[in-house]
Amino acid sequence: MLAFWIFVAAVVAYEVAHLAAELRIGAPARGSCRTVVVPTRGGRDLARFAGYVDYVVVDGAEAAGLRWVANRYVELGKSGALATALEAVDADLYVFIDDAHPGPWLEALRGMCGRFATAYRWVLGRLQNAFSLRGLDWMVWRRTRFLYGGAMTVPGERRREAVEALRRCPVDDMALTKIAGDVAVLPLLVPMDPAPRTWEFFIRQAVAARLGNPLLWGVELVFYWVWVAAALLFPPLFLLHGARTALRSRRALGRVDWAQVLLSPLERPLEAFVFLASAFRRCFKWGAREICGGC
């Protein structure tokens, strides 16, 4: 019985430590930068950025009336689009965004002069979000932070280094995280469109985590299964996790998304099963390419 309570207490302490670290993430000091913001998805997504962005990078899609530059490295997909922006446009800070919905997070990213910085996603497809939110757990610790490709900045003085990294690796967040060093994380979440093909999205993200950072992937796999075992023995853990989801939805949307809170008991079990399934995949699909290693 003593061993049982020590086990449960350790998991609860770790969850509380995560929550406390998340609450301590404050807005980094902001500056005044000359900025270019580049969404990099198809034309149907660009109209929402009118009045928010300086440039878009296109590869044959309509630019929705925005200033645009043509992708010089179409074969590299999104990494090629980001490399094109870095080469073609002179700026103090580059803010790269994807299938996002403009909001306060965008102005906050614009102020990250001289910093690699990121915000994290709040996927508007709730089942996908039940898996996706795991990434925010690891953003709270400096050693495990990564640049989230849907909303991130590159300082102008690192542009050449960033171009080389992107041209070597078609997975943009892997490439830029590798060179970034210290990553600033904003205490805001980015409302994102859901990805197509939910199960493929789950597996792709988990396999990418394993190839990009095998040690962190292993820690996550063990952590999620230990957490599920502890929660089955001590169900109040699900309530604590629901409180974290409520806090996160308020940051993302300005209100509590109670539907997502009700789904929160699925988060850790879903993460555990997806990460276990990813152990049996050697590669993942990234656009039209198959990626079988880290950058």
mmCIF file of C-alpha atoms in Angstrom:
data_model
loop_
_atom_site.group_PDB
_atom_site.id
_atom_site.type_symbol
_atom_site.label_atom_id
_atom_site.label_comp_id
_atom_site.label_asym_id
_atom_site.label_seq_id
_atom_site.Cartn_x
_atom_site.Cartn_y
_atom_site.Cartn_z
ATOM 1 C CA MET A 1 0.000 0.000 0.000
ATOM 2 C CA LEU A 2 2.849 2.408 0.797
ATOM 3 C CA ALA A 3 4.417 1.733 -2.613
ATOM 4 C CA PHE A 4 1.050 2.481 -4.247
ATOM 5 C CA TRP A 5 0.775 5.885 -2.596
ATOM 6 C CA ILE A 6 4.397 6.765 -3.362
ATOM 7 C CA PHE A 7 3.763 5.917 -7.018
ATOM 8 C CA VAL A 8 0.580 8.021 -7.185
ATOM 9 C CA ALA A 9 2.162 10.898 -5.250
ATOM 10 C CA ALA A 10 5.105 11.008 -7.678
ATOM 11 C CA VAL A 11 2.791 11.271 -10.705
ATOM 12 C CA VAL A 12 0.610 13.911 -9.025
ATOM 13 C CA ALA A 13 3.719 15.909 -8.065
ATOM 14 C CA TYR A 14 4.994 15.791 -11.625
ATOM 15 C CA GLU A 15 1.611 16.909 -12.993
ATOM 16 C CA VAL A 16 1.461 19.776 -10.485
ATOM 17 C CA ALA A 17 5.034 20.766 -11.418
ATOM 18 C CA HIS A 18 4.019 20.875 -15.097
ATOM 19 C CA LEU A 19 1.000 23.023 -14.248
ATOM 20 C CA ALA A 20 3.070 25.395 -12.108
ATOM 21 C CA ALA A 21 5.708 25.738 -14.843
ATOM 22 C CA GLU A 22 3.007 26.443 -17.405
ATOM 23 C CA LEU A 23 1.497 29.158 -15.206
ATOM 24 C CA ARG A 24 4.937 30.750 -14.804
ATOM 25 C CA ILE A 25 5.415 31.211 -18.550
ATOM 26 C CA GLY A 26 5.117 34.959 -18.934
ATOM 27 C CA ALA A 27 5.226 37.161 -22.001
ATOM 28 C CA PRO A 28 8.891 37.713 -22.972
ATOM 29 C CA ALA A 29 10.143 41.283 -23.247
ATOM 30 C CA ARG A 30 8.917 42.707 -26.545
ATOM 31 C CA GLY A 31 10.631 45.052 -28.952
ATOM 32 C CA SER A 32 9.782 46.952 -32.117
ATOM 33 C CA CYS A 33 10.829 44.945 -35.157
ATOM 34 C CA ARG A 34 10.467 45.367 -38.887
ATOM 35 C CA THR A 35 8.642 42.169 -39.618
ATOM 36 C CA VAL A 36 7.531 39.940 -42.436
ATOM 37 C CA VAL A 37 4.808 37.385 -41.775
ATOM 38 C CA VAL A 38 4.495 34.483 -44.204
ATOM 39 C CA PRO A 39 1.674 31.947 -44.209
ATOM 40 C CA THR A 40 2.707 29.028 -46.363
ATOM 41 C CA ARG A 41 -0.354 27.000 -47.207
ATOM 42 C CA GLY A 42 -2.667 26.944 -50.231
ATOM 43 C CA GLY A 43 -4.591 29.940 -51.569
ATOM 44 C CA ARG A 44 -7.892 29.020 -49.941
ATOM 45 C CA ASP A 45 -6.361 29.780 -46.527
ATOM 46 C CA LEU A 46 -4.821 33.161 -47.327
ATOM 47 C CA ALA A 47 -7.805 35.543 -47.290
ATOM 48 C CA ARG A 48 -8.005 35.400 -43.480
ATOM 49 C CA PHE A 49 -4.575 37.041 -43.301
ATOM 50 C CA ALA A 50 -5.527 40.190 -45.225
ATOM 51 C CA GLY A 51 -4.519 43.141 -43.046
ATOM 52 C CA TYR A 52 -2.337 40.948 -40.816
ATOM 53 C CA VAL A 53 0.631 39.861 -42.928
ATOM 54 C CA ASP A 54 3.312 41.536 -45.014
ATOM 55 C CA TYR A 55 4.075 38.779 -47.515
ATOM 56 C CA VAL A 56 3.011 35.300 -48.503
ATOM 57 C CA VAL A 57 5.037 32.673 -50.344
ATOM 58 C CA VAL A 58 3.154 30.853 -53.103
ATOM 59 C CA ASP A 59 3.891 28.066 -55.552
ATOM 60 C CA GLY A 60 1.191 28.634 -58.107
ATOM 61 C CA ALA A 61 -1.659 29.416 -55.692
ATOM 62 C CA GLU A 62 -3.549 32.681 -55.608
ATOM 63 C CA ALA A 63 -2.087 35.230 -53.210
ATOM 64 C CA ALA A 64 -5.494 36.606 -52.103
ATOM 65 C CA GLY A 65 -4.464 40.185 -52.910
ATOM 66 C CA LEU A 66 -1.433 40.065 -50.603
ATOM 67 C CA ARG A 67 2.154 40.851 -51.517
ATOM 68 C CA TRP A 68 3.829 37.627 -52.511
ATOM 69 C CA VAL A 69 7.041 35.951 -53.606
ATOM 70 C CA ALA A 70 7.267 32.725 -55.606
ATOM 71 C CA ASN A 71 8.685 29.642 -53.899
ATOM 72 C CA ARG A 72 12.194 29.048 -55.296
ATOM 73 C CA TYR A 73 12.453 25.587 -53.773
ATOM 74 C CA VAL A 74 9.123 23.948 -54.540
ATOM 75 C CA GLU A 75 10.684 20.497 -54.232
ATOM 76 C CA LEU A 76 11.310 21.201 -50.514
ATOM 77 C CA GLY A 77 7.689 22.107 -49.817
ATOM 78 C CA LYS A 78 7.198 24.245 -46.727
ATOM 79 C CA SER A 79 10.902 24.371 -45.850
ATOM 80 C CA GLY A 80 11.508 25.713 -49.365
ATOM 81 C CA ALA A 81 8.865 28.397 -48.866
ATOM 82 C CA LEU A 82 10.474 29.553 -45.611
ATOM 83 C CA ALA A 83 13.955 29.534 -47.171
ATOM 84 C CA THR A 84 12.580 31.600 -50.070
ATOM 85 C CA ALA A 85 11.173 34.208 -47.687
ATOM 86 C CA LEU A 86 14.472 34.456 -45.820
ATOM 87 C CA GLU A 87 16.373 34.988 -49.070
ATOM 88 C CA ALA A 88 13.923 37.206 -50.926
ATOM 89 C CA VAL A 89 12.717 39.616 -48.226
ATOM 90 C CA ASP A 90 14.883 41.796 -45.999
ATOM 91 C CA ALA A 91 13.524 41.944 -42.442
ATOM 92 C CA ASP A 92 14.633 42.254 -38.820
ATOM 93 C CA LEU A 93 12.380 39.383 -37.804
ATOM 94 C CA TYR A 94 10.594 36.689 -39.793
ATOM 95 C CA VAL A 95 7.321 35.389 -38.394
ATOM 96 C CA PHE A 96 6.238 32.145 -40.031
ATOM 97 C CA ILE A 97 2.668 30.941 -39.626
ATOM 98 C CA ASP A 98 0.574 28.198 -41.148
ATOM 99 C CA ASP A 99 -3.078 27.088 -40.892
ATOM 100 C CA ALA A 100 -3.692 29.555 -38.075
ATOM 101 C CA HIS A 101 -6.435 32.025 -37.257
ATOM 102 C CA PRO A 102 -5.105 35.550 -36.583
ATOM 103 C CA GLY A 103 -5.318 36.734 -32.981
ATOM 104 C CA PRO A 104 -3.322 38.337 -30.127
ATOM 105 C CA TRP A 105 -0.617 35.671 -30.478
ATOM 106 C CA LEU A 106 0.358 37.126 -33.870
ATOM 107 C CA GLU A 107 1.159 40.589 -32.528
ATOM 108 C CA ALA A 108 3.032 38.985 -29.640
ATOM 109 C CA LEU A 109 5.214 37.024 -32.087
ATOM 110 C CA ARG A 110 5.868 40.218 -34.071
ATOM 111 C CA GLY A 111 7.543 41.705 -30.994
ATOM 112 C CA MET A 112 10.128 38.919 -30.555
ATOM 113 C CA CYS A 113 13.072 40.946 -31.885
ATOM 114 C CA GLY A 114 16.320 38.997 -32.066
ATOM 115 C CA ARG A 115 14.687 35.797 -30.741
ATOM 116 C CA PHE A 116 13.723 32.385 -31.922
ATOM 117 C CA ALA A 117 10.245 32.216 -30.433
ATOM 118 C CA THR A 118 7.135 30.102 -30.749
ATOM 119 C CA ALA A 119 3.539 29.761 -29.680
ATOM 120 C CA TYR A 120 1.742 26.409 -29.626
ATOM 121 C CA ARG A 121 -1.421 25.155 -31.294
ATOM 122 C CA TRP A 122 -4.981 24.791 -30.142
ATOM 123 C CA VAL A 123 -6.423 22.554 -32.870
ATOM 124 C CA LEU A 124 -10.029 23.447 -33.589
ATOM 125 C CA GLY A 125 -10.755 19.774 -34.285
ATOM 126 C CA ARG A 126 -11.264 18.648 -30.686
ATOM 127 C CA LEU A 127 -10.248 14.988 -31.044
ATOM 128 C CA GLN A 128 -6.999 16.039 -32.717
ATOM 129 C CA ASN A 129 -6.472 18.536 -29.932
ATOM 130 C CA ALA A 130 -6.799 15.772 -27.352
ATOM 131 C CA PHE A 131 -3.573 14.382 -28.806
ATOM 132 C CA SER A 132 -1.906 17.591 -29.966
ATOM 133 C CA LEU A 133 -1.870 19.325 -26.576
ATOM 134 C CA ARG A 134 0.779 16.895 -25.312
ATOM 135 C CA GLY A 135 3.387 19.074 -27.056
ATOM 136 C CA LEU A 136 2.645 21.977 -24.745
ATOM 137 C CA ASP A 137 3.734 19.837 -21.770
ATOM 138 C CA TRP A 138 7.293 19.870 -23.074
ATOM 139 C CA MET A 139 7.293 23.560 -23.996
ATOM 140 C CA VAL A 140 7.333 24.498 -20.302
ATOM 141 C CA TRP A 141 10.895 23.167 -19.794
ATOM 142 C CA ARG A 142 13.736 25.027 -21.521
ATOM 143 C CA ARG A 143 15.675 21.851 -22.348
ATOM 144 C CA THR A 144 12.755 20.225 -24.159
ATOM 145 C CA ARG A 145 11.329 23.225 -26.024
ATOM 146 C CA PHE A 146 11.015 23.155 -29.781
ATOM 147 C CA LEU A 147 9.867 25.539 -32.490
ATOM 148 C CA TYR A 148 6.321 24.751 -33.539
ATOM 149 C CA GLY A 149 6.212 25.189 -37.310
ATOM 150 C CA GLY A 150 2.713 26.682 -37.316
ATOM 151 C CA ALA A 151 3.794 29.812 -35.407
ATOM 152 C CA MET A 152 7.461 30.693 -34.961
ATOM 153 C CA THR A 153 10.027 33.454 -35.481
ATOM 154 C CA VAL A 154 13.521 33.584 -36.963
ATOM 155 C CA PRO A 155 15.733 36.616 -36.164
ATOM 156 C CA GLY A 156 17.086 38.401 -39.212
ATOM 157 C CA GLU A 157 20.711 38.034 -38.116
ATOM 158 C CA ARG A 158 20.330 34.223 -38.281
ATOM 159 C CA ARG A 159 18.719 34.155 -41.721
ATOM 160 C CA ARG A 160 21.644 32.604 -43.639
ATOM 161 C CA GLU A 161 22.082 29.845 -41.100
ATOM 162 C CA ALA A 162 18.325 29.229 -41.180
ATOM 163 C CA VAL A 163 18.286 29.019 -44.992
ATOM 164 C CA GLU A 164 20.999 26.378 -44.965
ATOM 165 C CA ALA A 165 19.177 24.380 -42.291
ATOM 166 C CA LEU A 166 15.904 24.516 -44.237
ATOM 167 C CA ARG A 167 17.554 23.512 -47.510
ATOM 168 C CA ARG A 168 19.063 20.465 -45.796
ATOM 169 C CA CYS A 169 15.812 19.355 -44.153
ATOM 170 C CA PRO A 170 12.248 19.405 -45.535
ATOM 171 C CA VAL A 171 10.741 19.371 -42.003
ATOM 172 C CA ASP A 172 10.851 23.049 -41.080
ATOM 173 C CA ASP A 173 10.414 22.848 -37.310
ATOM 174 C CA MET A 174 13.019 20.097 -36.994
ATOM 175 C CA ALA A 175 15.480 22.117 -39.084
ATOM 176 C CA LEU A 176 15.082 25.389 -37.200
ATOM 177 C CA THR A 177 14.868 23.889 -33.698
ATOM 178 C CA LYS A 178 18.252 22.274 -34.311
ATOM 179 C CA ILE A 179 19.949 25.665 -34.820
ATOM 180 C CA ALA A 180 17.829 27.811 -32.502
ATOM 181 C CA GLY A 181 19.390 27.154 -29.094
ATOM 182 C CA ASP A 182 17.236 29.013 -26.561
ATOM 183 C CA VAL A 183 13.570 29.207 -27.651
ATOM 184 C CA ALA A 184 11.173 31.762 -26.145
ATOM 185 C CA VAL A 185 7.626 30.449 -25.625
ATOM 186 C CA LEU A 186 4.649 32.792 -25.572
ATOM 187 C CA PRO A 187 1.934 32.199 -22.950
ATOM 188 C CA LEU A 188 -0.644 32.113 -25.771
ATOM 189 C CA LEU A 189 -2.075 29.315 -27.899
ATOM 190 C CA VAL A 190 -2.767 29.530 -31.628
ATOM 191 C CA PRO A 191 -6.188 28.427 -32.944
ATOM 192 C CA MET A 192 -5.389 26.120 -35.883
ATOM 193 C CA ASP A 193 -7.401 24.313 -38.529
ATOM 194 C CA PRO A 194 -7.493 20.538 -37.981
ATOM 195 C CA ALA A 195 -5.276 18.379 -40.174
ATOM 196 C CA PRO A 196 -6.791 15.936 -42.674
ATOM 197 C CA ARG A 197 -6.797 12.214 -41.870
ATOM 198 C CA THR A 198 -6.734 12.234 -38.082
ATOM 199 C CA TRP A 199 -5.001 8.895 -37.415
ATOM 200 C CA GLU A 200 -2.252 9.661 -39.959
ATOM 201 C CA PHE A 201 -1.774 13.024 -38.244
ATOM 202 C CA PHE A 202 -1.376 11.319 -34.856
ATOM 203 C CA ILE A 203 1.176 8.802 -36.120
ATOM 204 C CA ARG A 204 3.107 11.378 -38.162
ATOM 205 C CA GLN A 205 3.561 13.629 -35.147
ATOM 206 C CA ALA A 206 4.676 10.802 -32.881
ATOM 207 C CA VAL A 207 7.097 9.291 -35.411
ATOM 208 C CA ALA A 208 8.526 12.761 -36.113
ATOM 209 C CA ALA A 209 9.093 13.172 -32.360
ATOM 210 C CA ARG A 210 10.908 9.812 -32.223
ATOM 211 C CA LEU A 211 13.169 10.610 -35.182
ATOM 212 C CA GLY A 212 13.808 14.206 -34.134
ATOM 213 C CA ASN A 213 14.500 13.565 -30.442
ATOM 214 C CA PRO A 214 14.621 9.848 -29.534
ATOM 215 C CA LEU A 215 15.400 10.500 -25.858
ATOM 216 C CA LEU A 216 12.431 12.841 -25.395
ATOM 217 C CA TRP A 217 10.179 10.430 -27.309
ATOM 218 C CA GLY A 218 11.193 7.629 -24.945
ATOM 219 C CA VAL A 219 10.537 9.781 -21.884
ATOM 220 C CA GLU A 220 7.109 10.720 -23.268
ATOM 221 C CA LEU A 221 6.205 7.095 -23.997
ATOM 222 C CA VAL A 222 7.058 6.000 -20.450
ATOM 223 C CA PHE A 223 5.462 9.077 -18.877
ATOM 224 C CA TYR A 224 2.109 8.658 -20.651
ATOM 225 C CA TRP A 225 1.784 4.968 -19.739
ATOM 226 C CA VAL A 226 2.803 5.614 -16.136
ATOM 227 C CA TRP A 227 0.319 8.489 -15.963
ATOM 228 C CA VAL A 228 -2.520 6.324 -17.285
ATOM 229 C CA ALA A 229 -1.733 3.588 -14.755
ATOM 230 C CA ALA A 230 -1.661 6.138 -11.923
ATOM 231 C CA ALA A 231 -4.940 7.750 -13.036
ATOM 232 C CA LEU A 232 -6.704 4.391 -13.128
ATOM 233 C CA LEU A 233 -5.589 3.841 -9.526
ATOM 234 C CA PHE A 234 -6.258 7.454 -8.501
ATOM 235 C CA PRO A 235 -9.036 8.978 -10.720
ATOM 236 C CA PRO A 236 -8.714 12.559 -9.319
ATOM 237 C CA LEU A 237 -5.726 12.865 -11.667
ATOM 238 C CA PHE A 238 -8.243 13.163 -14.496
ATOM 239 C CA LEU A 239 -9.776 16.186 -12.724
ATOM 240 C CA LEU A 240 -6.372 17.838 -12.402
ATOM 241 C CA HIS A 241 -5.722 17.279 -16.082
ATOM 242 C CA GLY A 242 -9.172 18.675 -16.924
ATOM 243 C CA ALA A 243 -8.266 21.848 -15.027
ATOM 244 C CA ARG A 244 -5.130 22.195 -17.137
ATOM 245 C CA THR A 245 -7.188 21.803 -20.319
ATOM 246 C CA ALA A 246 -9.615 24.474 -19.114
ATOM 247 C CA LEU A 247 -6.711 26.857 -18.471
ATOM 248 C CA ARG A 248 -5.253 26.178 -21.906
ATOM 249 C CA SER A 249 -8.531 26.711 -23.736
ATOM 250 C CA ARG A 250 -9.005 30.038 -21.969
ATOM 251 C CA ARG A 251 -5.567 31.124 -23.197
ATOM 252 C CA ALA A 252 -6.292 29.992 -26.729
ATOM 253 C CA LEU A 253 -9.858 31.164 -27.177
ATOM 254 C CA GLY A 254 -10.496 33.685 -24.402
ATOM 255 C CA ARG A 255 -13.050 31.305 -22.889
ATOM 256 C CA VAL A 256 -13.166 27.802 -21.466
ATOM 257 C CA ASP A 257 -13.913 25.189 -24.120
ATOM 258 C CA TRP A 258 -15.997 22.852 -21.982
ATOM 259 C CA ALA A 259 -16.336 20.276 -24.769
ATOM 260 C CA GLN A 260 -12.536 19.961 -24.832
ATOM 261 C CA VAL A 261 -12.461 19.742 -21.042
ATOM 262 C CA LEU A 262 -14.949 16.855 -21.187
ATOM 263 C CA LEU A 263 -12.666 15.131 -23.703
ATOM 264 C CA SER A 264 -9.598 15.639 -21.514
ATOM 265 C CA PRO A 265 -9.786 12.153 -19.876
ATOM 266 C CA LEU A 266 -8.963 10.761 -23.323
ATOM 267 C CA GLU A 267 -5.797 12.828 -23.732
ATOM 268 C CA ARG A 268 -3.234 10.770 -21.823
ATOM 269 C CA PRO A 269 -4.558 7.328 -22.887
ATOM 270 C CA LEU A 270 -4.667 8.484 -26.526
ATOM 271 C CA GLU A 271 -1.116 9.824 -26.303
ATOM 272 C CA ALA A 272 0.079 6.565 -24.729
ATOM 273 C CA PHE A 273 -1.410 4.383 -27.488
ATOM 274 C CA VAL A 274 -0.248 6.654 -30.323
ATOM 275 C CA PHE A 275 3.317 6.807 -29.019
ATOM 276 C CA LEU A 276 3.377 3.038 -28.613
ATOM 277 C CA ALA A 277 2.103 2.611 -32.191
ATOM 278 C CA SER A 278 4.809 4.980 -33.469
ATOM 279 C CA ALA A 279 7.512 2.636 -32.147
ATOM 280 C CA PHE A 280 6.727 0.298 -35.060
ATOM 281 C CA ARG A 281 7.046 2.938 -37.825
ATOM 282 C CA ARG A 282 10.409 3.764 -39.403
ATOM 283 C CA CYS A 283 9.249 6.755 -41.488
ATOM 284 C CA PHE A 284 6.505 9.354 -41.726
ATOM 285 C CA LYS A 285 4.915 11.267 -44.598
ATOM 286 C CA TRP A 286 5.642 14.984 -44.814
ATOM 287 C CA GLY A 287 3.742 16.426 -47.756
ATOM 288 C CA ALA A 288 4.736 14.326 -50.746
ATOM 289 C CA ARG A 289 7.962 13.094 -49.137
ATOM 290 C CA GLU A 290 8.780 10.204 -46.852
ATOM 291 C CA ILE A 291 11.076 11.138 -43.963
ATOM 292 C CA CYS A 292 13.063 8.363 -42.312
ATOM 293 C CA GLY A 293 15.495 10.289 -40.102
ATOM 294 C CA GLY A 294 16.051 13.473 -38.142
ATOM 295 C CA CYS A 295 17.640 16.612 -39.552
#
